[in-house]
Tab-separated table of C-alpha atoms and ligand atoms in Angstrom:
chain	number	residue	atom	x	y	z
W	1	MET	CA	-14.529	22.995	-69.513
W	2	ARG	CA	-13.797	20.605	-72.070
W	3	LYS	CA	-15.726	17.343	-72.037
W	4	LYS	CA	-13.984	14.155	-71.799
W	5	PHE	CA	-15.155	10.908	-73.382
W	6	CYS	CA	-14.255	7.494	-72.626
W	7	PRO	CA	-12.260	5.716	-75.616
W	8	ARG	CA	-13.750	2.423	-75.001
W	9	CYS	CA	-17.464	3.208	-74.874
W	10	GLY	CA	-17.861	6.866	-75.769
W	11	ARG	CA	-19.700	7.757	-72.467
W	12	GLU	CA	-18.829	11.305	-71.058
W	13	ALA	CA	-16.794	11.027	-67.886
W	14	ASP	CA	-14.815	13.039	-65.509
W	15	LYS	CA	-12.845	10.355	-63.861
W	16	PHE	CA	-10.791	7.711	-65.623
W	17	TYR	CA	-9.557	4.360	-64.320
W	18	GLY	CA	-6.447	3.718	-66.338
W	19	ARG	CA	-7.491	5.075	-69.625
W	20	VAL	CA	-11.425	4.006	-69.601
W	21	CYS	CA	-14.412	5.244	-67.580
W	22	LYS	CA	-15.671	3.528	-64.558
W	23	TYR	CA	-18.149	1.398	-66.249
W	24	CYS	CA	-15.776	0.024	-68.504
W	25	PHE	CA	-13.074	-0.594	-65.988
W	26	LEU	CA	-15.579	-2.558	-63.836
W	27	GLU	CA	-16.417	-4.573	-66.729
W	28	LYS	CA	-13.126	-5.457	-67.292
W	29	LEU	CA	-12.351	-6.079	-63.702
W	30	SER	CA	-12.643	-9.709	-63.240
W	31	VAL	CA	-10.904	-12.420	-61.516
W	32	ILE	CA	-13.273	-15.278	-61.825
W	33	ASN	CA	-11.461	-16.867	-64.825
W	34	LYS	CA	-8.157	-16.637	-62.863
W	35	LEU	CA	-9.662	-19.077	-60.260
W	36	PRO	CA	-9.694	-22.915	-60.606
W	37	SER	CA	-13.017	-24.328	-60.752
W	38	LYS	CA	-11.793	-27.228	-58.619
W	39	ILE	CA	-9.296	-27.945	-55.824
W	40	LEU	CA	-7.863	-31.332	-55.617
W	41	ILE	CA	-7.411	-32.541	-51.976
W	42	LYS	CA	-5.710	-36.003	-51.399
W	43	THR	CA	-6.222	-38.126	-48.300
W	44	CYS	CA	-3.955	-41.125	-47.510
W	45	LYS	CA	-6.008	-44.172	-46.975
W	46	ILE	CA	-3.460	-45.476	-44.496
W	47	CYS	CA	-2.221	-42.725	-42.407
W	48	GLY	CA	-5.085	-40.403	-42.991
W	49	LYS	CA	-3.078	-37.419	-43.571
W	50	ILE	CA	-4.391	-34.715	-45.980
W	51	TYR	CA	-2.401	-33.558	-48.909
W	52	TYR	CA	-2.833	-30.078	-51.081
W	53	GLU	CA	-0.090	-29.719	-53.599
W	54	ASP	CA	3.024	-29.985	-51.423
W	55	LYS	CA	1.520	-29.371	-48.067
W	56	THR	CA	0.437	-31.831	-45.460
W	57	PHE	CA	-2.707	-31.386	-43.175
W	58	PHE	CA	-4.286	-33.010	-40.248
W	59	SER	CA	-7.838	-32.120	-41.115
W	60	LEU	CA	-9.863	-31.553	-44.070
W	61	GLU	CA	-10.921	-28.165	-43.015
W	62	SER	CA	-7.299	-26.802	-42.523
W	63	ALA	CA	-6.652	-28.164	-46.002
W	64	ILE	CA	-9.500	-26.466	-47.688
W	65	ASP	CA	-8.925	-23.148	-45.811
W	66	TYR	CA	-5.324	-23.274	-46.799
W	67	SER	CA	-6.050	-23.932	-50.458
W	68	LEU	CA	-8.883	-21.281	-50.975
W	69	THR	CA	-6.727	-18.904	-49.239
W	70	LYS	CA	-3.892	-19.594	-51.454
W	71	ILE	CA	-6.065	-19.303	-54.710
W	72	ILE	CA	-7.835	-16.206	-53.836
W	73	SER	CA	-4.433	-14.309	-53.020
W	74	LEU	CA	-4.632	-12.356	-56.107
W	75	PRO	CA	-3.574	-8.598	-56.024
W	76	GLU	CA	-6.892	-7.398	-57.358
W	77	ILE	CA	-9.041	-8.966	-54.484
W	78	SER	CA	-9.386	-6.757	-51.512
W	79	SER	CA	-11.588	-9.324	-49.340
W	80	ALA	CA	-13.194	-12.513	-49.640
W	81	THR	CA	-15.608	-14.762	-47.835
W	82	TYR	CA	-16.630	-18.373	-48.491
W	83	LYS	CA	-19.057	-20.982	-47.339
W	84	ILE	CA	-18.885	-24.779	-48.094
W	85	LYS	CA	-21.720	-26.898	-48.781
W	86	ASP	CA	-21.645	-30.460	-50.133
W	87	ASN	CA	-18.010	-30.291	-51.541
W	88	VAL	CA	-18.612	-26.915	-53.062
W	89	ALA	CA	-16.788	-23.758	-51.732
W	90	HIS	CA	-19.127	-20.907	-52.561
W	91	VAL	CA	-16.658	-17.905	-52.822
W	92	THR	CA	-17.617	-14.173	-52.676
W	93	LEU	CA	-14.867	-11.851	-53.659
W	94	LYS	CA	-14.664	-7.885	-53.463
W	95	MET	CA	-12.212	-6.090	-55.850
W	96	GLY	CA	-11.552	-2.445	-55.742
W	97	LEU	CA	-9.478	0.350	-57.063
W	98	GLU	CA	-9.663	3.762	-55.490
W	99	ASP	CA	-13.234	4.455	-54.910
W	100	LEU	CA	-14.540	1.441	-57.010
W	101	GLU	CA	-15.650	-1.681	-55.620
W	102	LYS	CA	-17.122	-4.827	-57.308
W	103	GLU	CA	-18.290	-8.131	-56.048
W	104	GLU	CA	-17.797	-11.538	-57.922
W	105	SER	CA	-18.627	-15.004	-56.794
W	106	LYS	CA	-17.921	-18.404	-57.891
W	107	SER	CA	-18.276	-21.971	-56.973
W	108	ILE	CA	-15.291	-24.132	-56.527
W	109	SER	CA	-15.757	-27.993	-56.352
W	110	ILE	CA	-13.708	-29.653	-53.820
W	111	VAL	CA	-12.588	-32.973	-55.235
W	112	SER	CA	-11.226	-35.573	-52.623
W	113	LYS	CA	-9.041	-38.446	-53.801
W	114	SER	CA	-7.887	-41.233	-51.803
W	115	ILE	CA	-4.212	-42.059	-52.212
W	116	ILE	CA	-1.245	-43.891	-50.483
W	117	CYS	CA	1.078	-41.268	-49.504
W	118	GLU	CA	4.811	-41.371	-50.024
W	119	SER	CA	5.709	-41.982	-46.426
W	120	CYS	CA	3.160	-44.836	-46.182
W	121	SER	CA	4.297	-46.539	-49.634
W	122	LYS	CA	7.925	-46.391	-48.286
W	123	LYS	CA	6.825	-47.865	-44.987
W	124	ASN	CA	4.996	-50.733	-46.887
W	125	ILE	CA	8.012	-51.699	-48.904
W	126	GLY	CA	10.213	-51.740	-45.582
W	127	TYR	CA	12.172	-48.475	-45.964
W	128	PHE	CA	14.407	-47.746	-43.309
W	129	GLN	CA	17.489	-45.349	-42.594
W	130	SER	CA	18.279	-46.611	-39.081
W	131	VAL	CA	18.114	-49.689	-36.957
W	132	ILE	CA	17.465	-49.430	-33.126
W	133	GLN	CA	18.834	-52.243	-31.359
W	134	LEU	CA	17.147	-51.857	-27.846
W	135	ARG	CA	18.798	-54.046	-25.462
W	136	ALA	CA	17.155	-54.265	-22.051
W	137	LYS	CA	14.729	-56.706	-20.027
W	138	ASP	CA	11.237	-56.662	-19.409
W	139	PRO	CA	9.462	-54.748	-17.847
W	140	LEU	CA	11.871	-51.842	-19.042
W	141	LEU	CA	12.017	-53.302	-22.508
W	142	LYS	CA	8.192	-53.196	-22.833
W	143	ILE	CA	8.089	-49.578	-21.331
W	144	ILE	CA	10.726	-48.276	-23.661
W	145	SER	CA	9.393	-50.153	-26.868
W	146	ASP	CA	6.136	-48.391	-26.112
W	147	GLU	CA	7.961	-45.104	-25.711
W	148	VAL	CA	9.751	-45.511	-29.096
W	149	GLU	CA	6.234	-45.827	-30.842
W	150	GLU	CA	4.689	-43.053	-29.289
W	151	GLU	CA	7.644	-40.589	-29.869
W	152	LEU	CA	7.790	-41.850	-33.613
W	153	LYS	CA	3.801	-41.009	-33.909
W	154	ILE	CA	4.404	-37.548	-32.828
W	155	MET	CA	7.454	-36.871	-34.758
W	156	ASN	CA	5.799	-38.347	-37.872
W	157	ARG	CA	3.761	-35.038	-37.943
W	158	ASN	CA	6.782	-33.177	-38.871
W	159	ASP	CA	8.937	-35.911	-40.397
W	160	PRO	CA	7.086	-38.320	-42.788
W	161	LEU	CA	9.848	-40.797	-42.512
W	162	ALA	CA	9.705	-41.143	-38.904
W	163	PHE	CA	7.878	-44.510	-38.762
W	164	ILE	CA	8.584	-48.196	-37.991
W	165	SER	CA	8.661	-50.297	-41.005
W	166	LYS	CA	9.543	-53.531	-39.070
W	167	THR	CA	10.361	-54.764	-35.790
W	168	GLU	CA	12.192	-57.753	-34.716
W	169	GLU	CA	12.187	-59.694	-31.191
W	170	GLU	CA	15.443	-60.729	-29.936
W	171	LYS	CA	15.919	-62.781	-26.982
W	172	ASN	CA	17.897	-59.911	-25.162
W	173	GLY	CA	15.740	-57.108	-26.715
W	174	LYS	CA	13.999	-55.704	-29.754
W	175	ASN	CA	14.981	-54.146	-32.989
W	176	PHE	CA	13.302	-51.245	-34.603
W	177	TYR	CA	13.670	-50.623	-38.163
W	178	ILE	CA	13.117	-46.770	-38.628
W	179	GLY	CA	12.475	-44.634	-41.759
W	180	SER	CA	14.246	-41.483	-40.535
W	181	LYS	CA	17.853	-41.084	-39.323
W	182	GLN	CA	17.218	-37.996	-37.659
W	183	ALA	CA	14.205	-39.553	-35.779
W	184	ALA	CA	16.119	-42.480	-34.565
W	185	VAL	CA	19.121	-40.247	-33.427
W	186	GLU	CA	16.504	-38.059	-31.262
W	187	ILE	CA	14.766	-41.183	-29.797
W	188	SER	CA	18.313	-42.778	-28.840
W	189	ARG	CA	19.273	-39.584	-27.200
W	190	ASN	CA	16.165	-39.339	-25.193
W	191	ILE	CA	16.522	-42.919	-23.896
W	192	LYS	CA	19.998	-42.368	-23.195
W	193	LEU	CA	19.349	-38.972	-20.923
W	194	LYS	CA	16.022	-40.577	-19.293
W	195	TYR	CA	17.259	-44.212	-18.683
W	196	LYS	CA	21.330	-43.447	-18.348
W	197	ALA	CA	21.626	-46.041	-21.187
W	198	THR	CA	24.809	-46.653	-23.154
W	199	VAL	CA	24.312	-45.684	-26.818
W	200	LYS	CA	26.733	-46.670	-29.598
W	201	ARG	CA	25.956	-45.673	-33.320
W	202	THR	CA	27.677	-47.120	-36.370
W	203	SER	CA	27.164	-46.160	-39.820
W	204	LYS	CA	27.539	-48.455	-43.057
W	205	LEU	CA	27.649	-47.307	-46.243
W	206	VAL	CA	24.941	-49.010	-48.439
W	207	GLY	CA	25.109	-46.988	-51.737
W	208	GLU	CA	25.138	-43.979	-53.533
W	209	LEU	CA	22.034	-41.909	-54.586
W	210	LYS	CA	22.227	-38.715	-56.974
W	211	GLY	CA	26.128	-38.648	-56.343
W	212	LYS	CA	25.617	-38.689	-52.509
W	213	ARG	CA	26.687	-41.509	-50.383
W	214	VAL	CA	23.868	-43.203	-48.417
W	215	TYR	CA	24.792	-44.702	-44.951
W	216	ARG	CA	22.363	-46.538	-42.751
W	217	ASP	CA	22.873	-46.298	-39.202
W	218	THR	CA	22.741	-49.056	-36.609
W	219	ILE	CA	22.138	-47.719	-32.966
W	220	LEU	CA	22.826	-50.131	-30.100
W	221	ILE	CA	20.977	-49.023	-26.616
W	222	SER	CA	22.048	-50.995	-23.928
W	223	LEU	CA	20.573	-50.722	-20.364
W	224	GLY	CA	22.498	-52.500	-17.699
W	225	ASP	CA	20.735	-55.086	-15.379
S	1	LIG	ZN1	-16.438	3.565	-71.022
S	2	LIG	ZN1	0.085	-42.067	-45.549
């Protein structure tokens, strides 16, 4: 049988990976340089939400898990494990092709940055898309007001504009300035169903944004005596 030699190192070999021997193949196989040396995680100092790239998280752990899973999702990597110590993720990766396997490890720094997120800065400047005018008497007014606040807190997990930027006490009720139109609609629907309230919604054209008309809603919710 004719002997075969690796074109790269000249070693004699009977199996080739690509066009080279297993030593050359393993030497070239490396993902370390494709991985970042740090990941940046942002935490909002007002609402405490955690951000990595365009995603929102409610715990640092889930943000780190997500970011590491994302950066190690390279086709060469067959398995990966990591442990975190003092803001450094120690990642061990296994790569393989056919009967070959190679292990590499890398330390990735987890850099946290404190920010004010977009939703909190909007809230700070008094941004709103809808005004809920709740008209009721105490104790119902107080009960429903608390429910509105609670509901918005829950909705805020999925809708960053679900917040109250301002409230006004009126002699026959209370006004809520709400960042998200959708959240305001949902809240008014819930109050209507639960308390058999009368709901009247009006929209007002307030301007244009990127060629689209922008409307602000006023939702009047009245509860009879
Ligand atoms: Zn070789
Ligand atoms: Zn925030």
